C-alpha cells in the first residue's frame, strides 16, 4: 500500500482504491485516505477525499454512511466555496441526487426531512443554473416509493419534459428508471421498448446494463418472451454477481429462478452471497432480497421440499420452511418501518404481492449446470382415494391400452395387480396379470411367463399360451442363454403353426410366436459379433421373412399385427447393415418407421428413426439425418424418457450446427442439457450438451451467455468421459468469450490451461495457437512481461511447426510490447527486424506453390508497414530533433518498402498499399516535405478513382487523402 506524502500520491491512492472490488475493504481504505488527506493541510485534498469516500459508500452495502461526509462537504461549500475546483463543484451538486435516494432507502429518515431535502436540492440547483430534470426525477422517486401514483405521474412527465444538462443521470440510468415505472404500472411492452437501447449496448455506464437486464426479467416472462428472459438472466447475473452494491438486481435474478422452476439455481445464487441476508446498510434492497427469498422458499415448500437444507444467514443451518418463516418476518418488519415513516401500507402491500407471485413458467431450461431438487415422495398406493375405479373398470382400461400398444399400458396393469390382491379371478384374468407383470420384470420374468402360459391354457387359449412360452424363451436369450432359448422356442413354434393351419388360433398369437423366434435368432446374430457366420445370418433372415409372409400387407385394425410387420422390416435393416448394404438398411428402416406411424404407433418409430438418423449421417445424407431426428422427437412426444429426449436433441443440435444453423442448434442443445439433468445425466450427457451449447452461443457472438454456459460445463467435463479435446475446446471457447467481454486476465488463464493439455498432443498446432492467444490476453491485461514469455513460447512452437506466419506475428507482437517498456526501443527494433528477416528467408526457400508465396509476400508487406509504424512511434517528444528526424526517416524507409511489396501483389493488395501510401504521406509531411506528401495523396485518390459509395475502405482512404491535401496546403501556405 503506497505511502501518502503529497497531493499527487493521495490522488494515485484514491484512483487505485476506486479500481478495487466494491465492499467493506474499499470503504475502509477510503476512510484511511481521508485521514491522510487531512494531514496534508490542503482543503482541496480533503474535499476530494470526502468525494471519494462518498462514491465508495454509495457503491457498496454501507450506503447509510454517505450522509456524514456529504454534510461535511456541504458545510465546507457554504463556508469556503473558493476551496472547490470546477470538478468538485460539479461533483458536490451531482451527489445531491444520491442523498435524496439514499434518504428514501433509510426508513429512519422522516418523510418530512426528505421533502425538505427535495426543496433544498431544487433551490441549490436553481442557484447553480441547472435544469429541473434531476430534481423532478428525485421527486418522482419519492412519490413512487410512497405510492402517490398521481404525483409520481406528474413528476415523471415533468422529469421527461425538462432539459437534459450536466446534472441529469446518464441516458442508461434514466431509461432504467423510466422503464421501471412503466413495468410497475403494468405496461411491460412499453418498459422493454424504453430499455431496448440499454439492452442493445447503445447506452451503458458502471451499473448498466446490469440493472436493466435484471429489471427486464419478470416483464419478459409476463409477456411470454422466455428466450429473451433466459438470455438476460445469463448476461445480467454475470455482470451483477461481483458487485456488492447490486443486491436489488441480485434479488431480481433470484426471483426469476423462483418463477421459472429453477429453484435449484436460485439456491446456488443465495449460497454465493450469504452477506446479503444480513447487511443492514441499505434496508430497502435487504427488504427486496428477503421478499424473494421468501418466494423461493415457499416454492420449495409447495414442491414438498420444506425440510430441505438451504443456504441462509450465517451461524446456523436452515431448512426451506425455517428460512421462509424467518425471511418473511424480516421483510415484513422492514416494510412496516417504511410504512410507518410513509404513513400508509403501500410498501407492505408490494412486499406481500412479491412474495405471493405464482410461477410464470413450469421450468425454463437455462443451459447452466444445476442440480434439480429432489421430488416430493410419491403418494403410497394405500393413500389412493376411495372413489378410485373398481377392478372390472381397471381391467377393461388395461386391456384397451395393451390391445392398442399404448405406452402407459404397463402402469394400467400394475394398477390392476394392486387392486386384485385378495380377489378371486378367473384363469384368463390371472393369466393377463401374470403376463404383464412378467413383461415389467424384463430378463427376470421367465418363470412368470411360464405361469401365464399355464393359466392361458387353463382358460382355453392354447395360442396365447404358446406366445407366453415364447416370451419366456426370449427373456432367457436376453440374459445370454441363446441356445437354451432356441431349444425352448422350437416346440411352441411347431405347435402354433399346426394350430394356425387348423384354424385353432389366430394371426395375432401365431405372429407373436414367430416374432419371438425371430428375436431370439437376431439375438444370436448380435452375440456372434462381427462378422457373424453366414448360417447364423441366414437363419435369422429366414425367420424374419417367414414372419413377414404371415403379416405382410395386413389391412385389419389389430395394431399388434401391424407392429409385427414394422419390426420385421427393422430386423431386415439390421441384417442389411451387417451385410454391408447400408443403402438397403436405410430403405428398410424407412419402411419400419412408416409402418409404425401408419399403424398409429409413432412412439415405436422413435428408436428406429434415431438409428436411421445415425446411418444417414454416416452416409453423408445430412438432410436425411435431420429429417429422421425431427421425426423421432415429434413421434416420441411426451412418451420419451428424459435421457432419450436429451440424446435426440443433442444429435439434432450437432447436425444443425454442422449446417451452420447455430441459432436452432443452440435451442436443441439447450433442451438436451435440460433433459440430461432431468435424467440424472448432468455430469455426463449434460456436460457435453452444455459444451455444445456454449459453442453455438459463441458462434452467435452471445459472449456473456456462452461464458456462463461454458463455465458451467467445465467442472463436469473430463478427459476420461468426454475426451481431452472437449476440455481443451471448452477452455478455448471460454477464453474467446472472456476476451470479447474484456476479462483479459481470466481469458489468459483459460487459454494457458488449454495449452497445458494440448502440449501433450502429437500435433502441436493447437498448442501453438493457444499459447499465442494467451499472449494476446496477457498483453491486453497489462502484463507485458508475461505476455512476452507467452509470445516467445508460441514463436518457438511456430518455428518447430514450420509456420512462418505464426512465428512472424509473434515476433511483431513482442516488438510492440518491447516498445512500451522503458528503454525498450532497441529491443523492439531488433525483434521487428527479425520478423522481416524470417519473411525474407522464407521467400528465399519458397517452393513453386504460388498461393503460398503470395501469402508470404503479403506477410512481408505487413511486417514492413508495422516496422515503419513502430519506428515512428519510437520518436518520443522529449528526444532531440536529430533523433526524431532519424527515426522518422527510418520509418519512412520501411513504409516505402511496404508499398513496393504490396504493389508487387497487384489489385489483391490495393487497400494495404494505399494504407501504407497514406502513412508514408504523413511521414513526409512530418519531415517537412509537403510536395511529396501531396503526391502520395494524389496517388491514393487516383487508385480509387471511380470507386462506388458502397466501398467503405475506398471512401475512407479518399477522405484521408483529401484531408492530407488540405494539411499540406496549409503547411505550404505557412
CSV table of C-alpha atoms in Angstrom, one decimal, residues 565-970:
chain,number,residue,atom,x,y,z
A,565,UNK,CA,-44.6,-56.2,-39.8
A,566,UNK,CA,-42.9,-52.9,-39.0
A,567,UNK,CA,-40.5,-54.5,-36.5
A,568,UNK,CA,-39.7,-57.2,-39.0
A,569,UNK,CA,-38.6,-54.6,-41.6
A,570,UNK,CA,-36.3,-53.1,-38.9
A,571,UNK,CA,-34.8,-56.6,-38.3
A,572,UNK,CA,-34.1,-56.9,-42.0
A,573,UNK,CA,-32.4,-53.5,-41.9
A,574,UNK,CA,-30.1,-54.7,-39.1
A,575,UNK,CA,-29.2,-57.7,-41.2
A,576,UNK,CA,-28.6,-55.5,-44.2
A,577,UNK,CA,-26.2,-53.3,-42.2
A,578,UNK,CA,-24.3,-56.4,-41.0
A,579,UNK,CA,-24.1,-57.4,-44.6
A,580,UNK,CA,-22.6,-54.0,-45.6
A,581,UNK,CA,-25.6,-52.9,-47.6
A,582,UNK,CA,-26.2,-49.6,-45.9
A,583,UNK,CA,-28.4,-48.1,-48.6
A,584,UNK,CA,-30.8,-51.1,-48.3
A,585,UNK,CA,-30.7,-50.7,-44.5
A,586,UNK,CA,-31.8,-47.0,-44.9
A,587,UNK,CA,-34.7,-48.1,-47.1
A,588,UNK,CA,-35.8,-50.8,-44.7
A,589,UNK,CA,-35.6,-48.6,-41.7
A,590,UNK,CA,-37.7,-46.1,-43.5
A,591,UNK,CA,-40.3,-48.8,-44.1
A,592,UNK,CA,-40.2,-49.8,-40.5
A,593,UNK,CA,-40.8,-46.2,-39.2
A,594,UNK,CA,-43.5,-45.6,-41.8
A,595,UNK,CA,-45.2,-48.9,-40.6
A,596,UNK,CA,-45.3,-47.8,-37.0
A,597,UNK,CA,-46.6,-44.3,-37.8
A,598,UNK,CA,-49.1,-45.7,-40.2
A,599,UNK,CA,-50.4,-48.1,-37.5
A,600,UNK,CA,-50.9,-45.2,-35.1
A,601,UNK,CA,-47.9,-46.2,-33.0
A,602,UNK,CA,-45.5,-43.3,-33.7
A,603,UNK,CA,-43.7,-43.8,-30.3
A,604,UNK,CA,-42.5,-47.2,-31.5
A,605,UNK,CA,-40.9,-45.5,-34.5
A,606,UNK,CA,-38.5,-43.3,-32.4
A,607,UNK,CA,-35.9,-46.0,-31.8
A,608,UNK,CA,-35.6,-46.8,-35.5
A,609,UNK,CA,-35.7,-43.1,-36.6
A,610,UNK,CA,-32.8,-42.5,-34.3
A,611,UNK,CA,-30.9,-45.4,-35.9
A,612,UNK,CA,-31.9,-44.1,-39.3
A,613,UNK,CA,-30.5,-40.7,-38.5
A,614,UNK,CA,-27.2,-42.2,-37.5
A,615,UNK,CA,-27.0,-44.3,-40.6
A,616,UNK,CA,-28.0,-41.3,-42.9
A,617,UNK,CA,-25.3,-39.2,-41.2
A,618,UNK,CA,-22.7,-41.9,-41.8
A,619,UNK,CA,-23.7,-41.9,-45.5
A,620,UNK,CA,-23.4,-38.2,-45.7
A,621,UNK,CA,-27.1,-37.6,-46.0
A,622,UNK,CA,-27.3,-34.7,-43.6
A,623,UNK,CA,-30.8,-33.7,-44.7
A,624,UNK,CA,-32.0,-37.3,-44.1
A,625,UNK,CA,-30.4,-37.4,-40.7
A,626,UNK,CA,-32.0,-34.1,-39.7
A,627,UNK,CA,-35.4,-35.3,-41.0
A,628,UNK,CA,-35.2,-38.5,-39.1
A,629,UNK,CA,-34.2,-36.8,-35.8
A,630,UNK,CA,-37.0,-34.3,-36.1
A,631,UNK,CA,-39.5,-37.1,-36.7
A,632,UNK,CA,-38.2,-39.0,-33.7
A,633,UNK,CA,-38.7,-36.0,-31.4
A,634,UNK,CA,-42.1,-35.4,-32.8
A,635,UNK,CA,-43.2,-39.0,-32.6
A,636,UNK,CA,-41.8,-39.6,-29.2
A,637,UNK,CA,-43.6,-36.6,-27.7
A,638,UNK,CA,-44.3,-36.9,-24.0
A,639,UNK,CA,-43.6,-40.7,-24.1
A,640,UNK,CA,-39.9,-40.2,-24.5
A,641,UNK,CA,-37.8,-40.9,-21.4
A,642,UNK,CA,-35.6,-37.9,-20.4
A,643,UNK,CA,-32.3,-39.5,-21.4
A,644,UNK,CA,-33.7,-40.4,-24.9
A,645,UNK,CA,-35.1,-37.0,-25.4
A,646,UNK,CA,-31.7,-35.5,-24.4
A,647,UNK,CA,-29.8,-37.7,-26.8
A,648,UNK,CA,-32.2,-36.9,-29.7
A,649,UNK,CA,-32.0,-33.1,-29.1
A,650,UNK,CA,-28.2,-33.3,-28.8
A,651,UNK,CA,-27.9,-35.3,-32.1
A,652,UNK,CA,-30.1,-32.8,-33.9
A,653,UNK,CA,-28.1,-29.9,-32.4
A,654,UNK,CA,-24.9,-31.4,-33.8
A,655,UNK,CA,-26.5,-31.9,-37.2
A,656,UNK,CA,-27.9,-28.4,-37.4
A,657,UNK,CA,-24.6,-26.9,-36.1
A,658,UNK,CA,-22.8,-28.7,-38.9
A,659,UNK,CA,-25.0,-27.0,-41.3
A,660,UNK,CA,-24.2,-23.6,-39.8
A,661,UNK,CA,-27.7,-23.2,-38.2
A,662,UNK,CA,-26.3,-22.2,-34.9
A,663,UNK,CA,-29.5,-20.5,-33.6
A,664,UNK,CA,-31.7,-23.5,-33.9
A,665,UNK,CA,-28.8,-25.8,-32.9
A,666,UNK,CA,-28.4,-23.8,-29.7
A,667,UNK,CA,-32.1,-24.3,-28.9
A,668,UNK,CA,-31.8,-28.1,-29.2
A,669,UNK,CA,-28.5,-28.2,-27.2
A,670,UNK,CA,-30.3,-26.2,-24.5
A,671,UNK,CA,-33.1,-28.8,-24.5
A,672,UNK,CA,-30.5,-31.6,-24.4
A,673,UNK,CA,-28.9,-30.1,-21.3
A,674,UNK,CA,-32.3,-29.7,-19.6
A,675,UNK,CA,-33.4,-33.3,-20.3
A,676,UNK,CA,-30.0,-34.7,-19.4
A,677,UNK,CA,-30.3,-33.0,-16.0
A,678,UNK,CA,-33.8,-34.4,-15.6
A,679,UNK,CA,-32.4,-37.9,-16.3
A,680,UNK,CA,-29.6,-37.5,-13.7
A,681,UNK,CA,-27.1,-37.4,-16.5
A,682,UNK,CA,-25.9,-33.9,-15.9
A,683,UNK,CA,-22.2,-34.7,-15.3
A,684,UNK,CA,-22.0,-36.8,-18.5
A,685,UNK,CA,-24.5,-36.2,-21.3
A,686,UNK,CA,-25.5,-32.8,-19.8
A,687,UNK,CA,-21.9,-31.6,-19.7
A,688,UNK,CA,-21.4,-32.5,-23.3
A,689,UNK,CA,-24.7,-30.7,-24.2
A,690,UNK,CA,-23.5,-27.6,-22.3
A,691,UNK,CA,-20.2,-27.8,-24.2
A,692,UNK,CA,-22.0,-27.8,-27.5
A,693,UNK,CA,-24.5,-25.1,-26.4
A,694,UNK,CA,-21.6,-22.8,-25.4
A,695,UNK,CA,-20.1,-23.2,-28.8
A,696,UNK,CA,-23.3,-22.4,-30.6
A,697,UNK,CA,-23.9,-19.3,-28.5
A,698,UNK,CA,-20.3,-18.2,-29.2
A,699,UNK,CA,-20.9,-18.5,-32.9
A,700,UNK,CA,-23.8,-16.1,-32.5
A,701,UNK,CA,-21.5,-13.7,-30.6
A,702,UNK,CA,-23.6,-14.0,-27.4
A,703,UNK,CA,-20.4,-13.8,-25.4
A,704,UNK,CA,-21.8,-13.5,-21.9
A,705,UNK,CA,-24.3,-16.3,-22.2
A,706,UNK,CA,-21.8,-18.6,-23.8
A,707,UNK,CA,-19.3,-17.8,-21.0
A,708,UNK,CA,-21.9,-18.7,-18.3
A,709,UNK,CA,-22.7,-22.0,-20.0
A,710,UNK,CA,-19.1,-23.0,-20.7
A,711,UNK,CA,-18.0,-22.2,-17.2
A,712,UNK,CA,-20.9,-24.3,-16.0
A,713,UNK,CA,-19.8,-27.2,-18.2
A,714,UNK,CA,-16.2,-27.3,-17.2
A,715,UNK,CA,-16.5,-28.8,-13.7
A,716,UNK,CA,-18.1,-31.9,-15.2
A,717,UNK,CA,-16.1,-32.3,-18.4
A,718,UNK,CA,-13.3,-34.8,-18.1
A,719,UNK,CA,-10.7,-36.4,-20.4
A,720,UNK,CA,-11.9,-39.8,-19.3
A,721,UNK,CA,-15.5,-39.3,-20.1
A,722,UNK,CA,-15.6,-36.7,-22.8
A,723,UNK,CA,-12.1,-36.7,-24.2
A,724,UNK,CA,-9.3,-34.1,-23.6
A,725,UNK,CA,-10.3,-32.5,-26.9
A,726,UNK,CA,-13.6,-31.4,-25.4
A,727,UNK,CA,-11.9,-30.0,-22.3
A,728,UNK,CA,-9.4,-28.0,-24.5
A,729,UNK,CA,-12.1,-26.8,-26.8
A,730,UNK,CA,-14.3,-25.6,-23.9
A,731,UNK,CA,-11.4,-23.7,-22.3
A,732,UNK,CA,-10.5,-22.3,-25.7
A,733,UNK,CA,-14.1,-21.1,-26.4
A,734,UNK,CA,-14.3,-19.7,-22.9
A,735,UNK,CA,-11.1,-17.8,-23.4
A,736,UNK,CA,-12.5,-16.3,-26.6
A,737,UNK,CA,-15.7,-15.2,-24.7
A,738,UNK,CA,-13.8,-13.7,-21.8
A,739,UNK,CA,-11.6,-11.8,-24.3
A,740,UNK,CA,-14.6,-10.3,-26.0
A,741,UNK,CA,-16.0,-9.4,-22.6
A,742,UNK,CA,-12.8,-7.5,-21.7
A,743,UNK,CA,-11.9,-10.1,-18.9
A,744,UNK,CA,-8.4,-10.5,-20.3
A,745,UNK,CA,-6.6,-11.9,-17.3
A,746,UNK,CA,-9.2,-14.6,-16.9
A,747,UNK,CA,-9.1,-15.2,-20.7
A,748,UNK,CA,-5.3,-15.7,-20.5
A,749,UNK,CA,-5.8,-18.2,-17.6
A,750,UNK,CA,-8.3,-20.3,-19.6
A,751,UNK,CA,-6.1,-20.3,-22.7
A,752,UNK,CA,-3.0,-21.3,-20.8
A,753,UNK,CA,-4.9,-24.1,-19.1
A,754,UNK,CA,-6.0,-25.4,-22.5
A,755,UNK,CA,-2.4,-25.0,-23.9
A,756,UNK,CA,-1.1,-27.1,-21.0
A,757,UNK,CA,-3.3,-30.0,-22.1
A,758,UNK,CA,-2.6,-29.5,-25.8
A,759,UNK,CA,1.2,-29.6,-25.3
A,760,UNK,CA,0.9,-33.3,-24.8
A,761,UNK,CA,-0.7,-33.9,-28.2
A,762,UNK,CA,1.3,-35.3,-31.1
A,763,UNK,CA,0.2,-32.5,-33.4
A,764,UNK,CA,1.3,-29.1,-31.9
A,765,UNK,CA,-0.7,-26.6,-33.9
A,766,UNK,CA,-3.4,-26.1,-31.3
A,767,UNK,CA,-0.7,-25.8,-28.6
A,768,UNK,CA,1.0,-23.0,-30.6
A,769,UNK,CA,-2.3,-21.2,-31.3
A,770,UNK,CA,-3.4,-21.3,-27.7
A,771,UNK,CA,0.0,-20.0,-26.5
A,772,UNK,CA,-0.3,-17.2,-29.0
A,773,UNK,CA,-3.9,-16.3,-27.9
A,774,UNK,CA,-2.8,-16.5,-24.2
A,775,UNK,CA,0.0,-14.0,-25.0
A,776,UNK,CA,-2.6,-11.6,-26.6
A,777,UNK,CA,-4.8,-11.8,-23.5
A,778,UNK,CA,-1.8,-11.2,-21.1
A,779,UNK,CA,-0.8,-8.2,-23.1
A,780,UNK,CA,-4.4,-6.8,-23.1
A,781,UNK,CA,-4.5,-7.5,-19.3
A,782,UNK,CA,-1.5,-5.2,-18.8
A,783,UNK,CA,1.0,-7.9,-18.1
A,784,UNK,CA,3.8,-7.3,-20.7
A,785,UNK,CA,6.5,-9.5,-19.2
A,786,UNK,CA,4.2,-12.5,-19.0
A,787,UNK,CA,2.9,-11.7,-22.5
A,788,UNK,CA,6.4,-11.6,-23.9
A,789,UNK,CA,7.2,-15.0,-22.4
A,790,UNK,CA,4.0,-16.5,-23.9
A,791,UNK,CA,4.7,-15.0,-27.3
A,792,UNK,CA,8.2,-16.4,-27.2
A,793,UNK,CA,6.8,-19.8,-26.3
A,794,UNK,CA,4.4,-19.5,-29.2
A,795,UNK,CA,7.2,-18.4,-31.5
A,796,UNK,CA,9.3,-21.5,-30.7
A,797,UNK,CA,6.3,-23.7,-31.4
A,798,UNK,CA,5.5,-21.9,-34.7
A,799,UNK,CA,9.2,-22.4,-35.7
A,800,UNK,CA,9.1,-26.1,-34.9
A,801,UNK,CA,6.0,-26.4,-37.0
A,802,UNK,CA,7.5,-24.5,-39.9
A,803,UNK,CA,4.7,-22.0,-39.7
A,804,UNK,CA,6.4,-18.7,-40.7
A,805,UNK,CA,3.2,-16.6,-40.4
A,806,UNK,CA,2.7,-17.6,-36.8
A,807,UNK,CA,6.4,-17.0,-36.0
A,808,UNK,CA,6.5,-13.6,-37.7
A,809,UNK,CA,3.3,-12.4,-35.9
A,810,UNK,CA,4.7,-13.5,-32.5
A,811,UNK,CA,7.9,-11.5,-33.2
A,812,UNK,CA,5.9,-8.4,-34.2
A,813,UNK,CA,3.8,-8.7,-31.1
A,814,UNK,CA,6.9,-8.9,-28.9
A,815,UNK,CA,8.3,-5.9,-30.7
A,816,UNK,CA,5.3,-3.8,-29.8
A,817,UNK,CA,5.5,-5.0,-26.2
A,818,UNK,CA,9.2,-4.1,-26.0
A,819,UNK,CA,8.5,-0.6,-27.3
A,820,UNK,CA,6.1,0.0,-24.3
A,821,UNK,CA,8.9,-0.8,-21.9
A,822,UNK,CA,11.4,1.8,-20.6
A,823,UNK,CA,14.4,1.9,-22.8
A,824,UNK,CA,12.8,-0.8,-25.0
A,825,UNK,CA,13.3,0.9,-28.4
A,826,UNK,CA,16.4,-1.1,-29.3
A,827,UNK,CA,14.9,-4.4,-28.4
A,828,UNK,CA,11.7,-3.5,-30.3
A,829,UNK,CA,13.7,-2.6,-33.4
A,830,UNK,CA,15.7,-5.9,-33.2
A,831,UNK,CA,12.5,-8.0,-32.9
A,832,UNK,CA,10.8,-6.3,-35.8
A,833,UNK,CA,14.0,-6.7,-37.9
A,834,UNK,CA,14.0,-10.4,-37.0
A,835,UNK,CA,10.4,-10.6,-38.2
A,836,UNK,CA,11.4,-9.1,-41.6
A,837,UNK,CA,14.3,-11.5,-41.8
A,838,UNK,CA,12.1,-14.5,-41.2
A,839,UNK,CA,9.8,-13.4,-44.0
A,840,UNK,CA,12.6,-12.9,-46.4
A,841,UNK,CA,14.3,-16.2,-45.5
A,842,UNK,CA,11.0,-18.0,-46.1
A,843,UNK,CA,10.6,-16.4,-49.5
A,844,UNK,CA,14.2,-17.4,-50.5
A,845,UNK,CA,13.3,-21.0,-49.8
A,846,UNK,CA,9.7,-21.0,-51.0
A,847,UNK,CA,8.8,-23.7,-53.5
A,848,UNK,CA,6.6,-23.5,-56.5
A,849,UNK,CA,3.3,-23.1,-54.6
A,850,UNK,CA,2.3,-19.6,-56.0
A,851,UNK,CA,-0.5,-19.2,-53.5
A,852,UNK,CA,1.8,-19.8,-50.5
A,853,UNK,CA,4.4,-17.5,-52.0
A,854,UNK,CA,1.8,-14.7,-52.4
A,855,UNK,CA,0.8,-15.1,-48.7
A,856,UNK,CA,4.4,-14.8,-47.7
A,857,UNK,CA,4.9,-11.6,-49.8
A,858,UNK,CA,1.8,-10.1,-48.1
A,859,UNK,CA,3.2,-11.0,-44.7
A,860,UNK,CA,6.4,-9.3,-45.5
A,861,UNK,CA,4.5,-6.2,-46.6
A,862,UNK,CA,2.5,-6.0,-43.4
A,863,UNK,CA,5.7,-6.6,-41.4
A,864,UNK,CA,7.5,-3.7,-43.2
A,865,UNK,CA,4.5,-1.5,-42.6
A,866,UNK,CA,4.4,-2.3,-38.9
A,867,UNK,CA,8.1,-1.8,-38.7
A,868,UNK,CA,7.6,1.7,-40.0
A,869,UNK,CA,4.8,2.4,-37.6
A,870,UNK,CA,6.9,1.2,-34.7
A,871,UNK,CA,9.8,3.4,-35.7
A,872,UNK,CA,7.6,6.4,-36.0
A,873,UNK,CA,6.2,5.8,-32.5
A,874,UNK,CA,9.7,5.4,-31.1
A,875,UNK,CA,10.3,9.1,-31.9
A,876,UNK,CA,9.4,10.4,-28.4
A,877,UNK,CA,8.6,14.1,-28.0
A,878,UNK,CA,11.3,14.6,-25.4
A,879,UNK,CA,14.1,13.4,-27.7
A,880,UNK,CA,16.3,15.8,-29.6
A,881,UNK,CA,15.4,17.0,-33.1
A,882,UNK,CA,18.1,15.0,-34.8
A,883,UNK,CA,17.0,11.7,-33.1
A,884,UNK,CA,13.3,12.3,-34.0
A,885,UNK,CA,14.2,13.1,-37.6
A,886,UNK,CA,16.4,10.0,-37.9
A,887,UNK,CA,13.6,7.8,-36.5
A,888,UNK,CA,11.0,9.3,-38.9
A,889,UNK,CA,13.4,8.8,-41.9
A,890,UNK,CA,13.9,5.1,-40.9
A,891,UNK,CA,10.1,4.7,-40.5
A,892,UNK,CA,9.6,6.2,-44.0
A,893,UNK,CA,12.1,3.8,-45.5
A,894,UNK,CA,10.3,0.8,-44.0
A,895,UNK,CA,6.8,2.1,-45.2
A,896,UNK,CA,8.2,2.8,-48.6
A,897,UNK,CA,9.5,-0.8,-48.8
A,898,UNK,CA,6.0,-2.0,-47.7
A,899,UNK,CA,4.4,0.0,-50.6
A,900,UNK,CA,6.7,-1.7,-53.1
A,901,UNK,CA,5.9,-5.2,-51.6
A,902,UNK,CA,2.2,-4.6,-51.8
A,903,UNK,CA,2.4,-3.1,-55.3
A,904,UNK,CA,4.0,-6.4,-56.4
A,905,UNK,CA,0.8,-8.2,-55.5
A,906,UNK,CA,-1.4,-6.1,-57.8
A,907,UNK,CA,-5.0,-5.3,-57.1
A,908,UNK,CA,-5.3,-8.0,-54.5
A,909,UNK,CA,-3.3,-5.8,-52.1
A,910,UNK,CA,-4.7,-2.4,-53.2
A,911,UNK,CA,-6.1,-1.5,-49.8
A,912,UNK,CA,-2.9,-2.5,-48.0
A,913,UNK,CA,-0.8,-0.5,-50.5
A,914,UNK,CA,-2.9,2.7,-50.2
A,915,UNK,CA,-2.9,2.4,-46.4
A,916,UNK,CA,0.9,2.3,-46.5
A,917,UNK,CA,0.9,5.2,-49.0
A,918,UNK,CA,-1.0,7.4,-46.7
A,919,UNK,CA,1.2,6.5,-43.8
A,920,UNK,CA,4.2,7.5,-45.9
A,921,UNK,CA,2.5,10.8,-46.8
A,922,UNK,CA,2.0,11.7,-43.2
A,923,UNK,CA,5.7,10.9,-42.5
A,924,UNK,CA,6.7,13.1,-45.5
A,925,UNK,CA,4.6,15.9,-44.0
A,926,UNK,CA,6.2,15.5,-40.6
A,927,UNK,CA,9.6,15.6,-42.2
A,928,UNK,CA,8.7,19.0,-43.9
A,929,UNK,CA,8.2,17.6,-47.5
A,930,UNK,CA,4.7,18.8,-48.4
A,931,UNK,CA,5.1,18.3,-52.1
A,932,UNK,CA,6.0,14.6,-51.6
A,933,UNK,CA,3.1,14.2,-49.2
A,934,UNK,CA,0.7,15.8,-51.7
A,935,UNK,CA,2.0,13.4,-54.4
A,936,UNK,CA,1.2,10.4,-52.2
A,937,UNK,CA,-2.3,11.8,-51.5
A,938,UNK,CA,-2.9,12.1,-55.3
A,939,UNK,CA,-1.7,8.6,-55.8
A,940,UNK,CA,-4.3,7.3,-53.4
A,941,UNK,CA,-7.1,9.4,-54.9
A,942,UNK,CA,-6.1,8.0,-58.4
A,943,UNK,CA,-6.1,4.5,-57.1
A,944,UNK,CA,-9.8,4.8,-56.0
A,945,UNK,CA,-11.0,6.8,-59.0
A,946,UNK,CA,-14.5,5.6,-59.8
A,947,UNK,CA,-14.9,3.6,-56.6
A,948,UNK,CA,-18.5,3.2,-55.5
A,949,UNK,CA,-20.1,4.6,-52.4
A,950,UNK,CA,-20.6,1.1,-51.1
A,951,UNK,CA,-16.8,0.5,-50.9
A,952,UNK,CA,-16.2,1.8,-47.3
A,953,UNK,CA,-12.5,1.3,-47.4
A,954,UNK,CA,-12.2,3.2,-50.6
A,955,UNK,CA,-14.2,6.1,-49.3
A,956,UNK,CA,-12.2,6.1,-46.0
A,957,UNK,CA,-8.9,6.2,-48.0
A,958,UNK,CA,-10.1,9.0,-50.2
A,959,UNK,CA,-11.3,11.1,-47.2
A,960,UNK,CA,-7.9,10.7,-45.5
A,961,UNK,CA,-6.1,11.6,-48.8
A,962,UNK,CA,-8.2,14.8,-49.1
A,963,UNK,CA,-7.5,15.7,-45.5
A,964,UNK,CA,-3.8,15.2,-46.2
A,965,UNK,CA,-4.0,17.5,-49.2
A,966,UNK,CA,-5.7,20.2,-47.0
A,967,UNK,CA,-3.0,19.9,-44.3
A,968,UNK,CA,-0.2,20.1,-46.9
A,969,UNK,CA,-1.8,23.2,-48.5
A,970,UNK,CA,-1.9,24.9,-45.1
